[in-house]
Short mmCIF file of N, CA and C in Angstrom, two decimals:
data_model
loop_
_atom_site.label_atom_id
_atom_site.label_comp_id
_atom_site.label_asym_id
_atom_site.label_seq_id
_atom_site.Cartn_x
_atom_site.Cartn_y
_atom_site.Cartn_z
N MET A 1 107.36 77.32 87.48
CA MET A 1 107.42 78.76 87.55
C MET A 1 107.67 79.20 88.99
N LYS A 2 108.52 80.21 89.14
CA LYS A 2 108.76 80.83 90.44
C LYS A 2 107.90 82.08 90.50
N GLN A 3 107.00 82.15 91.47
CA GLN A 3 106.07 83.27 91.56
C GLN A 3 106.23 83.98 92.90
N PHE A 4 106.21 85.32 92.86
CA PHE A 4 106.28 86.14 94.07
C PHE A 4 105.70 87.51 93.78
N THR A 5 105.39 88.24 94.85
CA THR A 5 104.87 89.59 94.72
C THR A 5 105.95 90.57 95.14
N GLN A 6 106.13 91.60 94.32
CA GLN A 6 107.13 92.64 94.60
C GLN A 6 106.53 93.98 94.21
N ASP A 7 106.49 94.90 95.14
CA ASP A 7 106.00 96.26 94.89
C ASP A 7 104.66 96.30 94.15
N GLY A 8 103.71 95.51 94.62
CA GLY A 8 102.37 95.57 94.06
C GLY A 8 102.16 94.81 92.77
N ASN A 9 103.13 94.02 92.35
CA ASN A 9 103.01 93.24 91.13
C ASN A 9 103.41 91.80 91.39
N VAL A 10 102.76 90.88 90.67
CA VAL A 10 103.08 89.46 90.76
C VAL A 10 104.02 89.13 89.61
N TYR A 11 105.16 88.56 89.94
CA TYR A 11 106.16 88.17 88.94
C TYR A 11 106.21 86.65 88.85
N GLU A 12 106.38 86.14 87.64
CA GLU A 12 106.57 84.72 87.42
C GLU A 12 107.78 84.52 86.52
N PHE A 13 108.78 83.82 87.06
CA PHE A 13 110.01 83.54 86.32
C PHE A 13 110.07 82.06 85.97
N PRO A 14 110.66 81.72 84.82
CA PRO A 14 110.83 80.31 84.46
C PRO A 14 111.68 79.58 85.49
N ASP A 15 111.48 78.29 85.59
CA ASP A 15 112.18 77.47 86.59
C ASP A 15 113.69 77.47 86.42
N ASP A 16 114.19 77.72 85.21
CA ASP A 16 115.65 77.69 85.02
C ASP A 16 116.35 78.98 85.46
N TRP A 17 115.58 79.96 85.92
CA TRP A 17 116.15 81.20 86.45
C TRP A 17 116.39 81.04 87.95
N LEU A 18 117.46 81.60 88.43
CA LEU A 18 117.74 81.69 89.87
C LEU A 18 117.33 83.11 90.27
N VAL A 19 116.36 83.22 91.17
CA VAL A 19 115.77 84.52 91.47
C VAL A 19 115.77 84.79 92.97
N VAL A 20 116.17 86.02 93.32
CA VAL A 20 116.10 86.48 94.71
C VAL A 20 115.19 87.71 94.75
N PRO A 21 113.91 87.51 95.14
CA PRO A 21 113.03 88.67 95.30
C PRO A 21 113.37 89.42 96.58
N ALA A 22 112.97 90.66 96.64
CA ALA A 22 113.22 91.51 97.82
C ALA A 22 114.70 91.45 98.22
N TYR A 23 115.55 91.47 97.23
CA TYR A 23 117.00 91.38 97.44
C TYR A 23 117.50 92.48 98.37
N ASP A 24 116.99 93.68 98.17
CA ASP A 24 117.45 94.82 98.97
C ASP A 24 116.97 94.76 100.42
N GLU A 25 116.15 93.77 100.76
CA GLU A 25 115.67 93.58 102.13
C GLU A 25 116.42 92.46 102.87
N LEU A 26 117.30 91.75 102.18
CA LEU A 26 118.05 90.67 102.83
C LEU A 26 118.97 91.24 103.91
N PRO A 27 119.14 90.53 105.02
CA PRO A 27 119.96 91.04 106.13
C PRO A 27 121.37 91.46 105.72
N PHE A 28 122.04 90.65 104.90
CA PHE A 28 123.41 91.02 104.53
C PHE A 28 123.44 92.29 103.69
N PHE A 29 122.41 92.50 102.84
CA PHE A 29 122.40 93.72 102.03
C PHE A 29 121.98 94.92 102.87
N LYS A 30 121.06 94.71 103.79
CA LYS A 30 120.67 95.81 104.69
C LYS A 30 121.87 96.27 105.52
N HIS A 31 122.76 95.33 105.84
CA HIS A 31 123.98 95.71 106.56
C HIS A 31 124.85 96.64 105.70
N LEU A 32 124.90 96.36 104.39
CA LEU A 32 125.65 97.23 103.48
C LEU A 32 125.03 98.62 103.38
N SER A 33 123.71 98.67 103.56
CA SER A 33 123.04 99.96 103.39
C SER A 33 122.85 100.70 104.72
N GLY A 34 123.32 100.11 105.81
CA GLY A 34 123.16 100.73 107.12
C GLY A 34 124.09 101.90 107.35
N ASN A 35 123.93 102.53 108.50
CA ASN A 35 124.70 103.72 108.84
C ASN A 35 126.20 103.46 108.94
N GLN A 36 126.59 102.25 109.35
CA GLN A 36 128.02 101.97 109.48
C GLN A 36 128.62 101.37 108.21
N ALA A 37 127.86 101.34 107.15
CA ALA A 37 128.34 100.72 105.91
C ALA A 37 128.48 101.78 104.82
N ILE A 38 128.32 101.34 103.59
CA ILE A 38 128.56 102.23 102.46
C ILE A 38 127.29 102.93 101.96
N MET A 39 126.19 102.79 102.72
CA MET A 39 124.92 103.44 102.36
C MET A 39 124.42 102.99 100.98
N ALA A 40 124.61 101.71 100.67
CA ALA A 40 124.21 101.16 99.39
C ALA A 40 122.69 101.11 99.27
N LYS A 41 122.21 101.32 98.08
CA LYS A 41 120.79 101.16 97.73
C LYS A 41 120.73 100.02 96.74
N GLY A 42 119.83 99.08 96.95
CA GLY A 42 119.80 97.90 96.09
C GLY A 42 118.57 97.80 95.22
N CYS A 43 118.70 97.01 94.15
CA CYS A 43 117.57 96.69 93.29
C CYS A 43 116.65 95.72 94.02
N ASP A 44 115.40 95.67 93.59
CA ASP A 44 114.40 94.84 94.24
C ASP A 44 114.60 93.35 93.96
N ILE A 45 114.99 93.02 92.74
CA ILE A 45 115.09 91.63 92.33
C ILE A 45 116.46 91.40 91.70
N VAL A 46 117.12 90.32 92.10
CA VAL A 46 118.35 89.88 91.46
C VAL A 46 118.08 88.50 90.88
N ALA A 47 118.42 88.33 89.62
CA ALA A 47 118.16 87.05 88.96
C ALA A 47 119.35 86.65 88.11
N VAL A 48 119.57 85.35 88.02
CA VAL A 48 120.64 84.80 87.19
C VAL A 48 120.00 83.86 86.17
N CYS A 49 120.34 84.07 84.92
CA CYS A 49 119.89 83.19 83.84
C CYS A 49 121.11 82.91 82.97
N GLY A 50 121.63 81.69 83.08
CA GLY A 50 122.86 81.36 82.33
C GLY A 50 124.00 82.21 82.82
N ASP A 51 124.63 82.95 81.90
CA ASP A 51 125.75 83.82 82.29
C ASP A 51 125.33 85.27 82.42
N GLU A 52 124.01 85.51 82.57
CA GLU A 52 123.48 86.87 82.69
C GLU A 52 123.02 87.15 84.12
N LEU A 53 123.46 88.28 84.64
CA LEU A 53 123.00 88.77 85.93
C LEU A 53 122.01 89.89 85.66
N TRP A 54 120.76 89.70 86.10
CA TRP A 54 119.70 90.68 85.91
C TRP A 54 119.48 91.44 87.21
N LEU A 55 119.58 92.75 87.16
CA LEU A 55 119.30 93.63 88.29
C LEU A 55 118.00 94.35 87.95
N ILE A 56 116.94 94.01 88.66
CA ILE A 56 115.60 94.46 88.29
C ILE A 56 115.05 95.37 89.38
N GLU A 57 114.69 96.56 88.98
CA GLU A 57 114.08 97.53 89.90
C GLU A 57 112.59 97.65 89.54
N ALA A 58 111.72 97.42 90.51
CA ALA A 58 110.28 97.48 90.30
C ALA A 58 109.72 98.77 90.88
N LYS A 59 109.00 99.50 90.07
CA LYS A 59 108.34 100.73 90.51
C LYS A 59 106.88 100.67 90.05
N ASP A 60 105.97 100.83 91.00
CA ASP A 60 104.55 100.82 90.68
C ASP A 60 103.92 102.07 91.28
N TYR A 61 103.62 103.03 90.43
CA TYR A 61 103.04 104.30 90.88
C TYR A 61 101.51 104.27 90.85
N ASP A 62 100.93 103.07 90.67
CA ASP A 62 99.48 102.94 90.55
C ASP A 62 98.84 102.29 91.78
N ARG A 63 99.61 101.96 92.80
CA ARG A 63 99.06 101.33 94.00
C ARG A 63 98.39 102.37 94.88
N LYS A 64 97.31 101.95 95.54
CA LYS A 64 96.62 102.84 96.48
C LYS A 64 97.54 103.28 97.61
N SER A 65 98.38 102.37 98.04
CA SER A 65 99.27 102.67 99.17
C SER A 65 100.50 103.48 98.77
N MET A 66 100.67 103.70 97.48
CA MET A 66 101.86 104.40 97.00
C MET A 66 101.77 105.88 97.35
N LYS A 67 102.61 106.30 98.25
CA LYS A 67 102.63 107.70 98.67
C LYS A 67 103.62 108.51 97.84
N GLU A 68 104.48 107.82 97.16
CA GLU A 68 105.53 108.44 96.37
C GLU A 68 104.94 108.93 95.04
N THR A 69 105.23 110.15 94.68
CA THR A 69 104.81 110.63 93.37
C THR A 69 105.88 110.28 92.36
N ARG A 70 105.46 110.16 91.13
CA ARG A 70 106.40 109.77 90.09
C ARG A 70 107.42 110.89 89.88
N PRO A 71 108.71 110.57 90.00
CA PRO A 71 109.74 111.59 89.80
C PRO A 71 109.95 111.90 88.32
N LYS A 72 110.76 112.88 88.06
CA LYS A 72 111.15 113.17 86.68
C LYS A 72 111.94 111.98 86.15
N SER A 73 111.90 111.80 84.85
CA SER A 73 112.55 110.64 84.25
C SER A 73 114.06 110.63 84.52
N THR A 74 114.70 111.80 84.50
CA THR A 74 116.14 111.83 84.75
C THR A 74 116.48 111.43 86.18
N GLU A 75 115.65 111.86 87.14
CA GLU A 75 115.88 111.48 88.55
C GLU A 75 115.70 109.99 88.75
N LEU A 76 114.64 109.43 88.15
CA LEU A 76 114.37 108.01 88.30
C LEU A 76 115.47 107.18 87.65
N ALA A 77 115.92 107.56 86.47
CA ALA A 77 116.99 106.84 85.80
C ALA A 77 118.28 106.88 86.61
N THR A 78 118.59 108.02 87.20
CA THR A 78 119.78 108.14 88.05
C THR A 78 119.67 107.25 89.28
N THR A 79 118.51 107.22 89.90
CA THR A 79 118.29 106.36 91.07
C THR A 79 118.44 104.89 90.71
N ILE A 80 117.85 104.47 89.61
CA ILE A 80 117.93 103.07 89.19
C ILE A 80 119.36 102.69 88.84
N ALA A 81 120.08 103.57 88.15
CA ALA A 81 121.48 103.28 87.81
C ALA A 81 122.32 103.14 89.07
N ARG A 82 122.09 104.00 90.03
CA ARG A 82 122.83 103.92 91.30
C ARG A 82 122.52 102.63 92.04
N LYS A 83 121.23 102.27 92.08
CA LYS A 83 120.84 101.02 92.73
C LYS A 83 121.50 99.82 92.04
N GLY A 84 121.52 99.84 90.72
CA GLY A 84 122.18 98.75 89.98
C GLY A 84 123.65 98.65 90.33
N PHE A 85 124.32 99.78 90.35
CA PHE A 85 125.75 99.80 90.68
C PHE A 85 125.99 99.30 92.10
N ASP A 86 125.21 99.79 93.05
CA ASP A 86 125.35 99.37 94.44
C ASP A 86 125.04 97.88 94.62
N THR A 87 124.06 97.39 93.86
CA THR A 87 123.68 95.99 93.96
C THR A 87 124.83 95.08 93.57
N LEU A 88 125.68 95.53 92.68
CA LEU A 88 126.80 94.69 92.24
C LEU A 88 127.75 94.31 93.38
N ALA A 89 127.81 95.09 94.43
CA ALA A 89 128.65 94.75 95.59
C ALA A 89 128.04 93.60 96.39
N GLY A 90 126.74 93.46 96.32
CA GLY A 90 126.03 92.50 97.14
C GLY A 90 126.37 91.04 96.95
N PRO A 91 126.41 90.54 95.72
CA PRO A 91 126.70 89.10 95.55
C PRO A 91 128.04 88.67 96.14
N GLN A 92 129.03 89.52 96.08
CA GLN A 92 130.33 89.17 96.68
C GLN A 92 130.17 88.99 98.19
N VAL A 93 129.46 89.91 98.82
CA VAL A 93 129.23 89.84 100.26
C VAL A 93 128.27 88.69 100.58
N GLY A 94 127.19 88.58 99.81
CA GLY A 94 126.19 87.54 100.05
C GLY A 94 126.74 86.14 99.91
N SER A 95 127.69 85.94 99.01
CA SER A 95 128.27 84.61 98.83
C SER A 95 129.03 84.16 100.07
N ARG A 96 129.45 85.11 100.89
CA ARG A 96 130.19 84.78 102.12
C ARG A 96 129.34 84.83 103.37
N TYR A 97 128.43 85.81 103.45
CA TYR A 97 127.76 86.09 104.72
C TYR A 97 126.26 85.81 104.74
N GLN A 98 125.67 85.41 103.64
CA GLN A 98 124.24 85.12 103.62
C GLN A 98 123.99 83.78 104.29
N SER A 99 123.11 83.74 105.30
CA SER A 99 122.85 82.50 106.04
C SER A 99 121.99 81.51 105.26
N ASP A 100 121.13 81.99 104.37
CA ASP A 100 120.31 81.11 103.54
C ASP A 100 121.21 80.54 102.44
N SER A 101 121.43 79.23 102.46
CA SER A 101 122.39 78.62 101.52
C SER A 101 121.95 78.76 100.07
N GLU A 102 120.64 78.76 99.80
CA GLU A 102 120.17 78.92 98.43
C GLU A 102 120.52 80.32 97.90
N VAL A 103 120.29 81.34 98.72
CA VAL A 103 120.61 82.71 98.32
C VAL A 103 122.12 82.87 98.19
N ALA A 104 122.89 82.29 99.11
CA ALA A 104 124.35 82.36 99.03
C ALA A 104 124.85 81.73 97.73
N ASP A 105 124.23 80.61 97.33
CA ASP A 105 124.63 79.96 96.08
C ASP A 105 124.30 80.83 94.87
N ILE A 106 123.13 81.46 94.88
CA ILE A 106 122.77 82.38 93.79
C ILE A 106 123.77 83.54 93.74
N CYS A 107 124.17 84.05 94.89
CA CYS A 107 125.17 85.13 94.95
C CYS A 107 126.49 84.67 94.33
N ARG A 108 126.91 83.45 94.64
CA ARG A 108 128.16 82.92 94.05
C ARG A 108 128.05 82.84 92.53
N GLN A 109 126.90 82.38 92.05
CA GLN A 109 126.72 82.30 90.61
C GLN A 109 126.65 83.70 89.98
N ALA A 110 126.05 84.63 90.69
CA ALA A 110 125.96 86.02 90.18
C ALA A 110 127.34 86.63 90.00
N VAL A 111 128.25 86.35 90.93
CA VAL A 111 129.61 86.88 90.85
C VAL A 111 130.30 86.41 89.56
N ASN A 112 129.96 85.21 89.10
CA ASN A 112 130.61 84.64 87.91
C ASN A 112 129.92 84.96 86.59
N CYS A 113 128.84 85.72 86.62
CA CYS A 113 128.14 86.07 85.38
C CYS A 113 129.01 86.94 84.48
N LYS A 114 128.86 86.74 83.19
CA LYS A 114 129.65 87.49 82.21
C LYS A 114 128.95 88.77 81.76
N LYS A 115 127.63 88.81 81.89
CA LYS A 115 126.86 89.97 81.43
C LYS A 115 126.02 90.52 82.59
N VAL A 116 125.91 91.84 82.64
CA VAL A 116 125.05 92.51 83.62
C VAL A 116 123.96 93.25 82.84
N ILE A 117 122.72 92.98 83.22
CA ILE A 117 121.58 93.60 82.57
C ILE A 117 120.77 94.33 83.64
N VAL A 118 120.51 95.60 83.40
CA VAL A 118 119.69 96.40 84.30
C VAL A 118 118.32 96.55 83.66
N CYS A 119 117.29 96.24 84.44
CA CYS A 119 115.93 96.32 83.93
C CYS A 119 115.05 97.06 84.94
N ALA A 120 114.32 98.05 84.45
CA ALA A 120 113.34 98.76 85.28
C ALA A 120 111.95 98.36 84.81
N THR A 121 111.14 97.87 85.74
CA THR A 121 109.74 97.61 85.43
C THR A 121 108.94 98.71 86.10
N ILE A 122 108.27 99.51 85.31
CA ILE A 122 107.61 100.72 85.81
C ILE A 122 106.14 100.70 85.43
N GLU A 123 105.28 100.78 86.44
CA GLU A 123 103.85 100.88 86.22
C GLU A 123 103.42 102.30 86.56
N PRO A 124 103.05 103.09 85.54
CA PRO A 124 102.63 104.46 85.80
C PRO A 124 101.25 104.51 86.44
N SER A 125 100.92 105.62 87.05
CA SER A 125 99.62 105.82 87.67
C SER A 125 98.55 105.92 86.59
N THR A 126 97.47 105.17 86.76
CA THR A 126 96.38 105.26 85.80
C THR A 126 95.62 106.57 85.94
N ALA A 127 95.80 107.24 87.06
CA ALA A 127 95.12 108.52 87.28
C ALA A 127 95.63 109.59 86.32
N ILE A 128 96.90 109.54 85.95
CA ILE A 128 97.46 110.54 85.04
C ILE A 128 98.00 109.92 83.77
N SER A 129 97.69 108.66 83.57
CA SER A 129 98.33 107.90 82.50
C SER A 129 97.65 108.08 81.15
N SER A 130 98.46 108.15 80.14
CA SER A 130 98.01 108.04 78.76
C SER A 130 99.09 107.25 78.05
N ASN A 131 98.70 106.47 77.08
CA ASN A 131 99.66 105.59 76.41
C ASN A 131 100.84 106.38 75.84
N HIS A 132 100.56 107.50 75.19
CA HIS A 132 101.63 108.31 74.60
C HIS A 132 102.55 108.87 75.68
N TYR A 133 101.97 109.41 76.75
CA TYR A 133 102.75 109.98 77.84
C TYR A 133 103.61 108.91 78.50
N ASP A 134 103.02 107.74 78.75
CA ASP A 134 103.76 106.63 79.37
C ASP A 134 104.93 106.21 78.49
N ARG A 135 104.70 106.04 77.22
CA ARG A 135 105.76 105.60 76.29
C ARG A 135 106.89 106.64 76.24
N GLN A 136 106.54 107.89 76.21
CA GLN A 136 107.55 108.95 76.20
C GLN A 136 108.36 108.92 77.50
N PHE A 137 107.69 108.79 78.63
CA PHE A 137 108.34 108.73 79.92
C PHE A 137 109.29 107.53 79.99
N LEU A 138 108.84 106.35 79.56
CA LEU A 138 109.67 105.15 79.59
C LEU A 138 110.86 105.27 78.64
N HIS A 139 110.63 105.89 77.48
CA HIS A 139 111.73 106.10 76.53
C HIS A 139 112.80 107.02 77.13
N GLN A 140 112.38 108.09 77.79
CA GLN A 140 113.33 109.01 78.42
C GLN A 140 114.14 108.31 79.50
N ILE A 141 113.47 107.47 80.29
CA ILE A 141 114.18 106.72 81.33
C ILE A 141 115.19 105.78 80.70
N ARG A 142 114.77 105.05 79.68
CA ARG A 142 115.67 104.10 79.01
C ARG A 142 116.91 104.80 78.47
N GLU A 143 116.75 105.91 77.81
CA GLU A 143 117.90 106.61 77.23
C GLU A 143 118.85 107.14 78.31
N GLN A 144 118.27 107.72 79.37
CA GLN A 144 119.10 108.23 80.47
C GLN A 144 119.76 107.08 81.22
N LEU A 145 119.04 106.00 81.44
CA LEU A 145 119.59 104.84 82.14
C LEU A 145 120.74 104.21 81.35
N LYS A 146 120.62 104.17 80.04
CA LYS A 146 121.73 103.67 79.20
C LYS A 146 122.99 104.48 79.44
N ARG A 147 122.85 105.79 79.50
CA ARG A 147 124.01 106.65 79.74
C ARG A 147 124.56 106.46 81.15
N ASN A 148 123.66 106.41 82.14
CA ASN A 148 124.10 106.32 83.53
C ASN A 148 124.72 104.98 83.88
N ALA A 149 124.26 103.92 83.26
CA ALA A 149 124.75 102.57 83.59
C ALA A 149 125.78 102.05 82.60
N ALA A 150 126.23 102.89 81.69
CA ALA A 150 127.15 102.46 80.63
C ALA A 150 128.44 101.87 81.17
N GLY A 151 128.88 102.28 82.33
CA GLY A 151 130.15 101.80 82.88
C GLY A 151 130.10 100.39 83.44
N TYR A 152 128.90 99.85 83.67
CA TYR A 152 128.82 98.51 84.27
C TYR A 152 127.79 97.59 83.63
N ALA A 153 126.80 98.12 82.92
CA ALA A 153 125.74 97.28 82.36
C ALA A 153 125.98 97.00 80.88
N ASP A 154 125.81 95.75 80.51
CA ASP A 154 125.91 95.37 79.09
C ASP A 154 124.65 95.74 78.32
N LYS A 155 123.51 95.65 79.00
CA LYS A 155 122.23 96.01 78.38
C LYS A 155 121.35 96.69 79.42
N VAL A 156 120.42 97.51 78.92
CA VAL A 156 119.45 98.20 79.78
C VAL A 156 118.08 98.05 79.13
N TYR A 157 117.11 97.67 79.95
CA TYR A 157 115.73 97.55 79.48
C TYR A 157 114.80 98.31 80.43
N VAL A 158 113.73 98.85 79.86
CA VAL A 158 112.67 99.47 80.64
C VAL A 158 111.36 98.90 80.11
N THR A 159 110.51 98.43 81.01
CA THR A 159 109.30 97.74 80.59
C THR A 159 108.14 98.01 81.53
N GLN A 160 106.97 97.55 81.13
CA GLN A 160 105.75 97.56 81.93
C GLN A 160 105.18 96.16 81.94
N ASN A 161 104.22 95.91 82.83
CA ASN A 161 103.58 94.60 82.88
C ASN A 161 103.03 94.17 81.52
N ARG A 162 102.40 95.09 80.84
CA ARG A 162 101.70 94.74 79.60
C ARG A 162 102.63 94.45 78.42
N ASP A 163 103.90 94.80 78.56
CA ASP A 163 104.84 94.60 77.46
C ASP A 163 105.17 93.12 77.28
N GLU A 164 105.15 92.70 76.03
CA GLU A 164 105.61 91.36 75.69
C GLU A 164 106.76 91.53 74.70
N MET A 165 107.96 91.45 75.23
CA MET A 165 109.16 91.63 74.42
C MET A 165 109.91 90.30 74.33
N ALA A 166 110.66 90.11 73.27
CA ALA A 166 111.42 88.86 73.10
C ALA A 166 112.42 88.67 74.24
N TRP A 167 113.01 89.75 74.73
CA TRP A 167 114.02 89.64 75.79
C TRP A 167 113.40 89.41 77.16
N LYS A 168 112.12 89.72 77.33
CA LYS A 168 111.45 89.61 78.64
C LYS A 168 110.93 88.18 78.79
N ARG A 169 111.71 87.38 79.52
CA ARG A 169 111.39 85.96 79.63
C ARG A 169 110.62 85.63 80.91
N TRP A 170 110.07 86.64 81.57
CA TRP A 170 109.21 86.43 82.72
C TRP A 170 107.91 87.18 82.46
N SER A 171 106.92 86.93 83.29
CA SER A 171 105.67 87.67 83.16
C SER A 171 105.42 88.42 84.47
N SER A 172 104.64 89.47 84.36
CA SER A 172 104.26 90.24 85.55
C SER A 172 102.88 90.83 85.31
N ARG A 173 102.19 91.00 86.41
CA ARG A 173 100.84 91.57 86.37
C ARG A 173 100.57 92.28 87.68
N LYS A 174 99.62 93.18 87.67
CA LYS A 174 99.27 93.87 88.90
C LYS A 174 98.64 92.89 89.89
N ASP A 175 98.99 93.06 91.15
CA ASP A 175 98.41 92.26 92.21
C ASP A 175 97.13 92.94 92.67
N PRO A 176 95.96 92.32 92.44
CA PRO A 176 94.69 92.98 92.78
C PRO A 176 94.59 93.35 94.27
N SER A 177 95.26 92.63 95.14
CA SER A 177 95.16 92.93 96.57
C SER A 177 95.87 94.23 96.94
N SER A 178 96.71 94.75 96.07
CA SER A 178 97.42 96.01 96.38
C SER A 178 96.76 97.21 95.71
N ARG A 179 95.64 97.01 95.10
CA ARG A 179 94.93 98.10 94.41
C ARG A 179 93.86 98.71 95.26
#
């Protein structure tokens, strides 16, 4: 298992997945998002499984350090769709300019993927959370994200740590040290 912490949550991916955590923090991608570049915004995690490229955005509104309030579902879906679209430019650049050979190899494999999947993992604040409200919020994001990412994504998923779905082949849980 590949394990790492991202935005207050611990993720564990199967060994057959190629995973780049904190993708949007890599030097080559930060160069794309800098003032002299295209102002790209990237997803937090990029993963390759077979011929699938997974663009995963992690949002945790339940961390003590989280100063950001939860946006409206339409705003969040638009932001995630934009990040997914911008992230697609990264593997082409990373395959050439990433100094870490493992990440450069994952970027090369990402370029050759046949399917693009956008996934948002969203942990709502327990201070205002109710199961019904959370499900409604996640459903609204999923529907808006499907529309916004229709031009480039083959599939769109929205999930939480507690969800166990057939398509979700990794696990995630809250990191107690960030609470």
